[in-house]
Short mmCIF file of C-alpha atoms in Angstrom, two decimals:
data_model
loop_
_atom_site.label_atom_id
_atom_site.label_comp_id
_atom_site.label_asym_id
_atom_site.label_seq_id
_atom_site.Cartn_x
_atom_site.Cartn_y
_atom_site.Cartn_z
CA MET A 1 -15.84 32.09 -46.94
CA SER A 2 -16.66 35.36 -48.71
CA LYS A 3 -15.99 33.63 -52.02
CA TYR A 4 -18.81 31.22 -51.33
CA LEU A 5 -21.11 33.92 -50.00
CA ASN A 6 -21.28 35.44 -53.43
CA LEU A 7 -21.93 32.20 -55.28
CA THR A 8 -25.37 31.46 -56.65
CA GLU A 9 -27.25 28.40 -55.50
CA VAL A 10 -26.65 26.70 -58.83
CA GLU A 11 -22.92 27.33 -58.51
CA LEU A 12 -22.95 25.96 -55.04
CA ILE A 13 -24.81 22.88 -56.22
CA ASN A 14 -22.17 22.30 -58.85
CA LYS A 15 -19.49 22.50 -56.20
CA ILE A 16 -21.39 20.03 -54.04
CA LYS A 17 -21.47 17.68 -56.98
CA ARG A 18 -17.67 17.86 -56.88
CA LYS A 19 -17.87 17.12 -53.15
CA ASP A 20 -16.90 20.54 -51.92
CA PRO A 21 -17.93 20.63 -48.24
CA ARG A 22 -17.63 24.46 -48.04
CA ALA A 23 -20.42 24.74 -50.61
CA LEU A 24 -22.62 22.60 -48.46
CA GLU A 25 -21.75 24.69 -45.43
CA GLU A 26 -22.75 27.84 -47.31
CA LEU A 27 -26.10 26.31 -48.27
CA TYR A 28 -26.58 25.16 -44.70
CA ASP A 29 -25.99 28.69 -43.45
CA ARG A 30 -28.47 30.08 -45.95
CA TYR A 31 -31.23 27.54 -45.65
CA SER A 32 -31.19 26.18 -42.10
CA PRO A 33 -32.96 29.29 -40.63
CA ILE A 34 -36.01 28.58 -42.80
CA LEU A 35 -35.90 24.78 -42.93
CA PHE A 36 -35.41 24.30 -39.20
CA PRO A 37 -38.61 26.16 -38.19
CA LEU A 38 -40.47 24.32 -40.95
CA ALA A 39 -39.48 20.97 -39.48
CA LYS A 40 -40.30 22.25 -36.00
CA LYS A 41 -43.73 23.44 -37.10
CA ILE A 42 -44.55 19.95 -38.40
CA VAL A 43 -42.98 17.62 -35.82
CA ASN A 44 -43.25 20.02 -32.88
CA ASP A 45 -40.03 18.71 -31.32
CA ASP A 46 -36.64 20.49 -31.26
CA LYS A 47 -34.43 17.41 -31.20
CA LYS A 48 -36.35 15.64 -33.93
CA SER A 49 -36.33 18.79 -36.02
CA GLU A 50 -32.55 18.87 -35.69
CA ASN A 51 -32.34 15.27 -36.86
CA ILE A 52 -34.56 16.07 -39.82
CA LEU A 53 -32.39 19.04 -40.75
CA VAL A 54 -29.26 16.88 -40.64
CA LYS A 55 -30.99 14.37 -42.89
CA VAL A 56 -32.00 17.10 -45.36
CA PHE A 57 -28.38 18.16 -45.83
CA LEU A 58 -27.24 14.56 -46.04
CA ILE A 59 -29.69 14.07 -48.91
CA LEU A 60 -28.36 17.21 -50.53
CA TRP A 61 -24.81 15.88 -50.23
CA ASN A 62 -25.39 12.26 -51.14
CA ARG A 63 -28.19 12.57 -53.68
CA VAL A 64 -27.36 15.86 -55.33
CA GLU A 65 -27.45 14.10 -58.70
CA LEU A 66 -31.23 13.86 -58.29
CA PHE A 67 -31.53 17.63 -58.17
CA PRO A 68 -32.94 18.83 -61.52
CA GLU A 69 -30.21 21.33 -62.31
CA ASN A 70 -32.06 22.78 -65.30
CA THR A 71 -34.82 24.08 -63.00
CA HIS A 72 -32.42 26.34 -61.07
CA ASN A 73 -34.81 25.92 -58.19
CA LEU A 74 -33.02 24.62 -55.14
CA TYR A 75 -35.39 26.49 -52.85
CA VAL A 76 -38.47 24.42 -53.79
CA TRP A 77 -36.43 21.21 -53.78
CA LEU A 78 -35.14 21.76 -50.24
CA VAL A 79 -38.47 23.01 -48.84
CA TYR A 80 -40.27 19.93 -50.13
CA ILE A 81 -37.58 17.54 -48.90
CA THR A 82 -37.82 19.08 -45.42
CA ARG A 83 -41.60 19.05 -45.44
CA ASN A 84 -41.81 15.46 -46.74
CA LEU A 85 -39.21 14.16 -44.25
CA SER A 86 -41.07 15.83 -41.39
CA VAL A 87 -44.46 14.46 -42.43
CA ASP A 88 -42.89 11.02 -42.96
CA HIS A 89 -41.55 11.23 -39.43
CA LEU A 90 -45.03 12.08 -38.14
CA ARG A 91 -46.61 9.19 -40.02
CA ARG A 92 -44.03 6.69 -38.80
CA LYS A 93 -44.69 7.85 -35.27
CA LEU A 94 -48.48 7.58 -35.60
CA GLU A 95 -48.62 4.41 -37.72
CA PRO A 96 -45.44 2.49 -36.95
CA THR A 97 -46.76 -0.80 -38.34
CA GLU A 98 -48.15 0.56 -41.60
CA THR A 99 -45.15 2.53 -42.81
CA LYS A 100 -42.73 1.16 -45.35
CA LEU A 101 -39.04 0.56 -44.87
CA TYR A 102 -37.05 3.78 -45.32
CA ASP A 103 -34.46 2.94 -47.89
CA SER A 104 -32.90 4.59 -50.90
CA ASP A 105 -35.81 3.69 -53.14
CA TYR A 106 -38.39 4.95 -50.67
CA GLU A 107 -36.47 8.19 -50.28
CA LYS A 108 -36.41 8.72 -54.03
CA LYS A 109 -40.12 7.95 -54.41
CA PHE A 110 -41.69 9.67 -51.43
CA ILE A 111 -39.24 12.19 -49.99
CA ILE A 112 -37.39 13.79 -52.86
CA PRO A 113 -39.85 15.84 -54.94
CA ILE A 114 -40.25 15.72 -58.69
CA LEU A 115 -40.03 19.28 -59.92
CA ASP A 116 -41.83 20.32 -63.03
CA SER A 117 -39.26 20.74 -65.78
CA LYS A 118 -40.95 24.02 -66.71
CA ILE A 119 -40.87 25.47 -63.20
CA ASP A 120 -39.58 29.03 -62.87
CA PRO A 121 -36.28 29.47 -61.04
CA LEU A 122 -36.68 30.42 -57.42
CA ASP A 123 -34.02 30.97 -54.80
CA LEU A 124 -34.28 31.82 -51.12
CA LYS A 125 -33.63 35.50 -51.65
CA THR A 126 -36.45 35.81 -54.22
CA ALA A 127 -38.79 33.77 -52.04
CA LEU A 128 -38.20 36.14 -49.15
CA GLU A 129 -38.88 39.07 -51.42
CA ILE A 130 -42.24 37.58 -52.40
CA LYS A 131 -43.12 36.81 -48.78
CA PRO A 132 -45.28 39.93 -48.08
CA LYS A 133 -47.32 39.42 -51.24
CA PHE A 134 -47.72 35.79 -50.46
CA ASP A 135 -48.86 36.61 -46.95
CA GLU A 136 -51.58 38.84 -48.38
CA ALA A 137 -52.58 36.26 -50.93
CA LEU A 138 -52.96 33.64 -48.24
CA ASN A 139 -54.99 35.93 -46.05
CA MET A 140 -57.41 36.46 -48.90
CA LEU A 141 -58.44 32.80 -48.73
CA ASP A 142 -61.46 31.84 -46.67
CA GLU A 143 -60.99 29.96 -43.41
CA THR A 144 -61.81 26.54 -44.87
CA GLN A 145 -59.27 27.01 -47.64
CA LYS A 146 -56.66 28.09 -45.11
CA GLN A 147 -57.52 25.07 -42.99
CA ILE A 148 -57.21 22.72 -45.96
CA ILE A 149 -53.77 24.14 -46.76
CA HIS A 150 -52.70 23.86 -43.14
CA LEU A 151 -53.99 20.29 -42.73
CA SER A 152 -52.25 19.17 -45.90
CA PHE A 153 -48.96 21.01 -45.76
CA TYR A 154 -48.23 21.12 -42.05
CA GLU A 155 -50.29 18.27 -40.59
CA GLY A 156 -49.59 15.83 -43.42
CA PHE A 157 -53.22 14.73 -43.82
CA THR A 158 -54.14 12.90 -47.00
CA VAL A 159 -57.18 13.71 -49.12
CA ASP A 160 -59.20 10.95 -47.45
CA GLU A 161 -58.20 12.10 -43.99
CA ILE A 162 -59.11 15.72 -44.70
CA SER A 163 -62.45 14.51 -46.03
CA GLU A 164 -63.12 12.64 -42.79
CA LYS A 165 -61.89 15.47 -40.63
CA LEU A 166 -64.03 18.14 -42.30
CA PHE A 167 -67.03 15.82 -42.85
CA VAL A 168 -66.97 16.61 -46.56
CA PRO A 169 -67.38 13.92 -49.26
CA ILE A 170 -64.15 12.94 -50.87
CA GLN A 171 -65.03 14.14 -54.34
CA LYS A 172 -66.01 17.50 -52.93
CA ILE A 173 -62.85 17.78 -50.86
CA ARG A 174 -60.70 17.13 -53.94
CA GLN A 175 -62.37 20.06 -55.58
CA MET A 176 -61.94 22.19 -52.46
CA ILE A 177 -58.24 21.38 -52.34
CA ALA A 178 -57.84 22.35 -55.97
CA ASP A 179 -59.85 25.55 -55.41
CA SER A 180 -57.69 26.50 -52.42
CA VAL A 181 -54.42 26.09 -54.30
CA PHE A 182 -55.56 27.82 -57.45
CA ALA A 183 -57.19 30.61 -55.42
CA LEU A 184 -53.87 31.17 -53.71
CA ARG A 185 -52.15 31.37 -57.05
CA ASN A 186 -54.76 33.75 -58.43
CA ASN A 187 -54.53 35.93 -55.34
CA LEU A 188 -50.76 36.11 -55.65
CA LEU A 189 -50.80 36.89 -59.36
CA SER A 190 -53.49 39.54 -58.97
CA GLU A 191 -51.45 41.47 -56.39
CA MET B 1 -56.32 20.76 -68.40
CA THR B 2 -59.18 18.76 -66.96
CA GLU B 3 -60.61 19.32 -63.49
CA GLU B 4 -59.39 15.91 -62.46
CA VAL B 5 -55.79 16.75 -63.42
CA LYS B 6 -56.08 20.07 -61.60
CA GLN B 7 -57.28 18.27 -58.47
CA ILE B 8 -54.42 15.80 -58.57
CA ILE B 9 -51.82 18.55 -59.15
CA ALA B 10 -53.24 20.60 -56.28
CA SER B 11 -53.19 17.58 -53.97
CA TYR B 12 -49.65 16.77 -55.06
CA VAL B 13 -48.25 20.25 -54.42
CA LEU B 14 -49.94 20.37 -51.02
CA GLY B 15 -48.55 16.92 -50.27
CA CYS B 16 -51.87 15.28 -49.45
CA LEU B 17 -51.88 12.46 -51.99
CA ASP B 18 -51.73 9.07 -50.31
CA ASN B 19 -48.72 6.94 -51.17
CA LYS B 20 -50.54 4.92 -53.81
CA ASN B 21 -51.80 7.97 -55.74
CA LEU B 22 -48.51 9.73 -55.17
CA ALA B 23 -46.56 6.87 -56.72
CA GLN B 24 -48.94 6.86 -59.70
CA PHE B 25 -48.63 10.60 -60.17
CA VAL B 26 -44.84 10.54 -59.92
CA GLU B 27 -44.82 7.79 -62.51
CA TYR B 28 -47.02 9.93 -64.72
CA ILE B 29 -44.73 12.99 -64.35
CA ASN B 30 -41.63 10.90 -65.01
CA HIS B 31 -43.12 9.69 -68.27
CA GLY B 32 -43.80 13.17 -69.64
CA GLY B 33 -46.90 14.36 -67.82
CA LYS B 34 -47.69 16.92 -70.51
CA ASP B 35 -51.20 17.58 -69.17
CA THR B 36 -49.76 19.52 -66.27
CA GLU B 37 -48.84 22.34 -68.69
CA ALA B 38 -46.28 23.96 -66.40
CA GLU B 39 -48.98 24.61 -63.81
CA LEU B 40 -47.38 22.03 -61.59
CA GLY B 41 -44.17 24.04 -61.43
CA GLU B 42 -46.04 27.27 -60.81
CA LEU B 43 -48.05 25.75 -57.97
CA GLN B 44 -44.92 24.12 -56.50
CA ASN B 45 -43.28 27.54 -56.35
CA ILE B 46 -46.33 29.08 -54.67
CA VAL B 47 -46.91 26.36 -52.07
CA SER B 48 -43.22 26.29 -51.15
CA LEU B 49 -43.57 29.92 -50.10
CA ILE B 50 -45.68 28.81 -47.10
CA PRO B 51 -42.66 28.38 -44.78
CA THR B 52 -41.52 31.94 -45.46
CA LEU B 53 -44.35 33.01 -43.17
CA LEU B 54 -42.73 31.21 -40.26
CA SER B 55 -40.33 33.11 -38.03
CA PHE B 56 -36.78 32.37 -39.01
CA GLU B 57 -34.81 30.42 -36.45
CA ASN B 58 -31.23 29.28 -36.52
CA PRO B 59 -30.66 25.70 -35.39
CA PRO B 60 -28.18 25.13 -32.52
CA ASP B 61 -24.53 25.75 -33.46
CA TYR B 62 -23.51 22.17 -32.82
CA LEU B 63 -25.88 20.97 -35.53
CA LYS B 64 -23.56 22.12 -38.29
CA ASP B 65 -20.79 19.95 -36.80
CA GLU B 66 -23.23 17.09 -36.61
CA VAL B 67 -24.02 17.49 -40.30
CA ALA B 68 -20.28 17.53 -41.03
CA GLN B 69 -19.77 14.44 -38.90
CA LYS B 70 -22.60 12.56 -40.62
CA ILE B 71 -21.21 13.52 -44.00
CA LEU B 72 -17.77 12.26 -43.03
CA GLU B 73 -19.30 8.99 -41.90
CA SER B 74 -21.28 8.69 -45.10
CA GLU B 75 -18.16 9.44 -47.17
CA TYR B 76 -16.21 6.84 -45.27
CA LEU B 77 -18.95 4.28 -45.87
CA THR B 78 -19.08 5.17 -49.55
CA ARG B 79 -15.31 4.75 -49.87
CA GLU B 80 -15.47 1.41 -48.08
CA LEU B 81 -18.19 0.24 -50.43
CA LYS B 82 -16.20 1.39 -53.44
CA ALA B 83 -13.06 -0.30 -52.14
CA ASN B 84 -14.99 -3.52 -51.66
CA GLU B 85 -16.44 -3.26 -55.14
CA GLU B 86 -12.96 -2.71 -56.59
CA LEU B 87 -11.62 -5.64 -54.66
CA THR B 88 -14.40 -7.82 -55.98
CA ASN B 89 -13.74 -6.62 -59.52
CA ARG B 90 -10.02 -7.33 -59.16
CA GLU B 91 -10.75 -10.82 -57.97
CA GLU B 92 -12.98 -11.35 -60.96
CA ILE B 93 -10.20 -10.15 -63.27
CA LYS B 94 -7.77 -12.48 -61.57
CA VAL B 95 -10.05 -15.38 -62.26
CA ILE B 96 -10.20 -14.42 -65.93
CA GLU B 97 -6.42 -14.05 -66.17
CA SER B 98 -5.57 -17.30 -64.46
CA PRO B 99 -3.06 -19.43 -66.42
CA PRO B 100 -4.35 -22.00 -68.90
CA LEU B 101 -4.48 -25.57 -67.80
CA ILE B 102 -2.16 -26.72 -70.57
CA THR B 103 1.10 -24.92 -71.23
CA LYS B 104 3.55 -25.51 -74.05
CA SER B 105 7.29 -25.67 -73.41
CA THR B 106 9.85 -24.07 -75.69
CA ASN B 107 10.87 -27.36 -77.34
CA THR B 108 7.26 -27.82 -78.39
CA LYS B 109 6.97 -30.90 -76.25
CA ILE B 110 3.50 -31.00 -74.84
CA GLU B 111 3.72 -31.03 -71.11
CA LYS B 112 1.29 -32.74 -68.87
CA PRO B 113 -1.72 -30.58 -68.22
CA ILE B 114 -1.57 -28.77 -64.94
CA ALA B 115 -3.88 -30.57 -62.65
CA PRO B 116 -6.82 -28.48 -61.65
CA LYS B 117 -6.85 -27.47 -58.03
CA THR B 118 -9.01 -30.31 -56.80
CA LYS B 119 -6.62 -31.44 -54.09
CA LYS B 120 -8.38 -29.56 -51.37
CA LYS B 121 -11.74 -30.78 -52.57
CA ILE B 122 -10.59 -34.43 -52.61
CA PHE B 123 -8.52 -34.33 -49.46
CA PHE B 124 -11.36 -34.06 -47.01
CA PRO B 125 -13.55 -36.84 -48.47
CA ILE B 126 -10.52 -39.15 -48.53
CA LEU B 127 -9.66 -38.22 -44.97
CA LEU B 128 -13.25 -38.92 -44.00
CA ILE B 129 -13.24 -42.35 -45.67
CA VAL B 130 -9.90 -43.25 -44.04
CA MET B 131 -11.21 -42.21 -40.66
CA MET B 132 -14.36 -44.25 -41.15
CA ILE B 133 -12.35 -47.34 -42.14
CA PHE B 134 -10.07 -46.86 -39.16
CA MET B 135 -13.05 -46.54 -36.86
CA ALA B 136 -14.70 -49.67 -38.33
CA VAL B 137 -11.48 -51.69 -37.83
CA ALA B 138 -11.15 -50.36 -34.29
CA ILE B 139 -14.76 -51.31 -33.52
CA ILE B 140 -14.28 -54.86 -34.88
CA TRP B 141 -10.99 -55.24 -33.00
CA PHE B 142 -12.55 -54.07 -29.75
CA TYR B 143 -15.53 -56.37 -30.34
CA PHE B 144 -13.36 -59.49 -30.64
CA GLN B 145 -11.18 -58.39 -27.77
CA ASN B 146 -14.27 -58.01 -25.70
CA GLN B 147 -15.58 -61.43 -26.70
CA GLY B 148 -12.25 -63.05 -25.73
CA MET B 149 -12.28 -61.23 -22.42
CA ILE B 150 -15.81 -62.41 -21.72
CA GLN B 151 -14.87 -66.03 -22.47
CA ARG B 152 -11.83 -65.77 -20.26
CA LEU B 153 -13.91 -64.27 -17.49
CA VAL B 154 -16.51 -67.06 -17.74
CA SER B 155 -13.78 -69.68 -17.70
CA ALA B 156 -12.10 -68.05 -14.69
CA GLU B 157 -15.42 -67.84 -12.89
CA LYS B 158 -15.99 -71.57 -13.50
CA LYS B 159 -12.52 -72.38 -12.19
CA ILE B 160 -13.05 -70.27 -9.12
CA ARG B 161 -16.34 -72.04 -8.45
CA LEU B 162 -14.70 -75.44 -8.77
CA LYS B 163 -11.82 -74.43 -6.53
CA THR B 164 -14.25 -73.07 -3.96
CA GLU B 165 -16.13 -76.35 -3.97
CA GLU B 166 -12.86 -78.25 -3.63
CA ILE B 167 -11.84 -76.08 -0.71
CA LYS B 168 -15.21 -76.58 0.91
CA SER B 169 -14.99 -80.32 0.41
CA THR B 170 -11.42 -80.46 1.71
CA ARG B 171 -12.35 -78.37 4.72
CA LYS B 172 -15.25 -80.68 5.36
CA ILE B 173 -13.11 -83.79 5.12
CA LEU B 174 -10.54 -82.19 7.35
CA ASN B 175 -13.20 -81.31 9.86
CA GLU B 176 -14.59 -84.79 9.74
CA ASN B 177 -11.25 -86.51 9.96
CA MET B 178 -10.16 -84.12 12.66
CA ILE B 179 -12.62 -85.82 14.99
CA LEU B 180 -11.01 -89.14 14.21
CA ALA B 181 -7.48 -87.80 14.37
CA GLU B 182 -8.09 -86.22 17.73
CA PHE B 183 -9.75 -89.35 19.01
CA MET B 184 -6.89 -91.54 17.88
CA LYS B 185 -4.63 -89.87 20.40
CA ASN B 186 -6.37 -91.87 23.15
CA GLN B 187 -4.84 -95.11 24.49
CA ASN B 188 -6.45 -98.58 24.89
CA LEU B 189 -8.73 -98.13 21.98
CA ARG B 190 -11.01 -100.94 20.96
CA LEU B 191 -12.52 -101.53 17.56
CA VAL B 192 -16.10 -102.69 17.36
CA GLU B 193 -17.38 -103.98 14.08
CA PHE B 194 -21.08 -103.73 13.46
CA ALA B 195 -23.15 -105.90 11.17
CA GLY B 196 -26.71 -105.42 10.05
CA ALA B 197 -29.42 -106.96 12.23
CA ASP B 198 -32.51 -105.45 10.62
CA SER B 199 -34.09 -107.16 7.66
CA TYR B 200 -35.46 -103.91 6.27
CA ALA B 201 -32.26 -101.86 6.40
CA ASN B 202 -28.93 -103.25 5.34
CA ALA B 203 -26.38 -101.50 7.56
CA ARG B 204 -22.79 -101.94 8.67
CA GLY B 205 -20.31 -99.90 10.62
CA LYS B 206 -17.29 -99.57 12.86
CA MET B 207 -16.80 -97.92 16.19
CA ILE B 208 -13.56 -97.13 18.00
CA ILE B 209 -14.15 -96.84 21.70
CA SER B 210 -12.07 -95.72 24.67
CA LEU B 211 -13.73 -97.07 27.77
CA GLU B 212 -11.19 -95.34 29.96
CA LYS B 213 -12.10 -91.92 28.63
CA GLY B 214 -15.75 -92.75 28.03
CA GLU B 215 -15.70 -91.68 24.37
CA ALA B 216 -16.22 -93.36 21.02
CA VAL B 217 -16.24 -92.55 17.32
CA LEU B 218 -18.78 -94.30 15.16
CA SER B 219 -18.84 -94.63 11.39
CA PHE B 220 -21.50 -96.53 9.51
CA SER B 221 -23.40 -96.82 6.27
CA ILE B 222 -26.97 -97.70 5.81
CA ASN B 223 -28.86 -98.70 2.71
CA GLY B 224 -31.81 -96.41 2.78
CA GLU B 225 -32.61 -93.38 4.83
CA LEU B 226 -34.06 -92.90 8.23
CA SER B 227 -37.12 -90.73 8.57
CA SER B 228 -36.81 -87.36 10.24
CA ASP B 229 -38.44 -88.55 13.45
CA GLU B 230 -36.02 -91.48 13.82
CA TYR B 231 -32.65 -91.46 15.50
CA LEU B 232 -30.13 -94.04 16.69
CA LYS B 233 -29.19 -95.20 20.15
CA ILE B 234 -26.00 -97.12 20.99
CA TRP B 235 -26.15 -99.76 23.67
CA ALA B 236 -23.72 -102.06 25.49
CA LEU B 237 -25.14 -105.43 26.54
CA THR B 238 -23.72 -107.06 29.69
CA LYS B 239 -24.74 -110.26 31.45
CA ARG B 240 -27.03 -108.38 33.73
CA SER B 241 -28.35 -105.40 31.84
CA GLU B 242 -28.45 -103.19 28.77
CA ILE B 243 -26.40 -100.00 29.23
CA TYR B 244 -27.17 -96.89 27.24
CA LEU B 245 -24.00 -95.34 25.71
CA GLY B 246 -25.38 -92.43 23.68
CA GLN B 247 -27.47 -91.37 20.71
CA ILE B 248 -26.91 -89.88 17.29
CA ASP B 249 -29.01 -88.20 14.60
CA PHE B 250 -28.37 -89.80 11.24
CA ASN B 251 -26.82 -87.49 8.68
CA PRO B 252 -26.10 -89.06 5.24
CA VAL B 253 -23.17 -86.70 4.55
CA LYS B 254 -21.48 -87.19 7.88
CA TYR B 255 -18.68 -89.75 8.12
CA PHE B 256 -18.01 -89.84 11.83
CA TYR B 257 -20.18 -89.46 14.91
CA LYS B 258 -18.57 -88.79 18.23
CA ILE B 259 -20.17 -90.25 21.32
CA GLU B 260 -19.17 -88.80 24.66
CA LYS B 261 -19.85 -89.41 28.35
CA ILE B 262 -20.04 -93.17 28.02
CA PRO B 263 -20.65 -94.70 31.45
CA ALA B 264 -17.72 -96.54 32.99
CA ILE B 265 -18.03 -100.20 32.15
CA SER B 266 -15.50 -102.96 32.38
CA GLU B 267 -14.57 -104.33 29.01
CA ASN B 268 -14.94 -107.87 30.25
CA GLU B 269 -18.54 -107.35 31.19
CA ILE B 270 -19.59 -106.30 27.71
CA LYS B 271 -20.96 -109.08 25.62
CA LEU B 272 -22.31 -107.15 22.70
CA PHE B 273 -22.87 -103.68 21.31
CA SER B 274 -26.07 -102.77 19.53
CA ILE B 275 -27.52 -99.80 17.66
CA THR B 276 -31.26 -99.38 17.71
CA ILE B 277 -33.62 -97.22 15.73
CA GLU B 278 -35.77 -95.06 17.94
CA LYS B 279 -38.83 -92.87 17.32
CA ARG B 280 -38.92 -89.34 18.69
CA ARG B 281 -42.65 -89.44 19.17
CA VAL B 282 -43.67 -92.67 20.80
CA VAL B 283 -47.37 -93.05 20.18
CA GLU B 284 -47.59 -96.63 21.29
CA LEU B 285 -45.22 -99.07 22.80
CA LEU B 286 -43.38 -100.81 20.02
CA PRO B 287 -40.75 -103.56 20.25
CA LYS B 288 -37.20 -102.24 20.01
CA ARG B 289 -35.87 -102.29 16.43
CA ILE B 290 -32.20 -103.32 16.34
CA LEU B 291 -30.32 -101.91 13.36
CA MET B 292 -26.86 -103.37 13.95
CA THR B 293 -24.98 -105.45 16.47
CA GLY B 294 -21.23 -105.68 17.00
CA LYS B 295 -18.42 -107.12 19.01
CA VAL B 296 -14.96 -105.99 20.09
CA ARG B 297 -12.36 -107.40 17.87
#
């Protein structure tokens, strides 16, 4: 196992592409402690969070070819898959009649993220190193901005829904969403 | 970068685009999406740091096994699908490589073309036609058989009816003649022949009488019928009086009438026998109407 412990995420991904289960196990060991609480935070249910985590690693195993290898950014890919699966679960629970059939096409369109080809590489270790700075950057946002980020990322609200919830016109809320995200970036970069 | 693009990118990285806008944006990114100017990637990196603020938590130990189990299942399914695909492909190849319909022998003689495999296709329609013909023949055969049976039944019924009538008739004749046969056992029988005495009804008859036993059997025919309130009385005329012997109700289908309890009279005293027509309801006193008279022969 020590051999795999020292492998980079990109190396592990390449092994997964060759259907090496030990590579997947290594990634599971690395990522499950952060992805599991993320799913739990969104769906607020242990058992369902477990199911979501299983699904995340199944996607990683079965659809690894969709991972944009050139980005070297497995961290963002896995975080978004977990977040999107969890929010999708919430939506299916709240609007069972309005949700689409979950099939391969749906998964590709709405669960697996499209990463910007110019995105900087980011792995779990680096992300954890940035964590304190990020915490500060987030705390520098005002309460509304924090709320907008929470409602979007964790609660899965759409733009329209946030607009209704905060009693803010839709055009204004779009601007507020953009301001929140860019303010977070600016705060982080200015640290 | 325009404000509008910034807004869409921000909404996308926070995951709050509705499905319609999300699909449009993904389409846009997949086709280049140059307007995002690498800001999309930068914002994706930043937003994905949000979960780092959560407390780390290991999932239950069994979950890793569950992941392994699911992966095994998925691999098995994938292999099955591949195997099926290969099988399908092989079958397609087989179809392509099937032998030509016409083959040439070594002595260049052209053989008969191999018949295409239509036997199975033709067999069932032929079988169906044969079965239908067989059923039609069977139906016709049963129809005629049935008709013959019906005719035979009708004929038998007619015969039975005739025989029944014959039996009835025979029984009737036997019953009638039985009276005569029984009576003929008596001794000193006398035959009385009757001749018509009434101008309105032509009648004639015979009577066999046993004065010793006081019984007689009468047979007669009459041209015409008696009315329902008329009946016949039989009398014996002596020098001194008219002696009543008995009465009968006329029945056109009856051959013999038995008369019993005839009073004891000496044969020598009797001058004449007579049969009179009587009315059941005597409204007024009418002269006696004599139908027949007769003497002992």
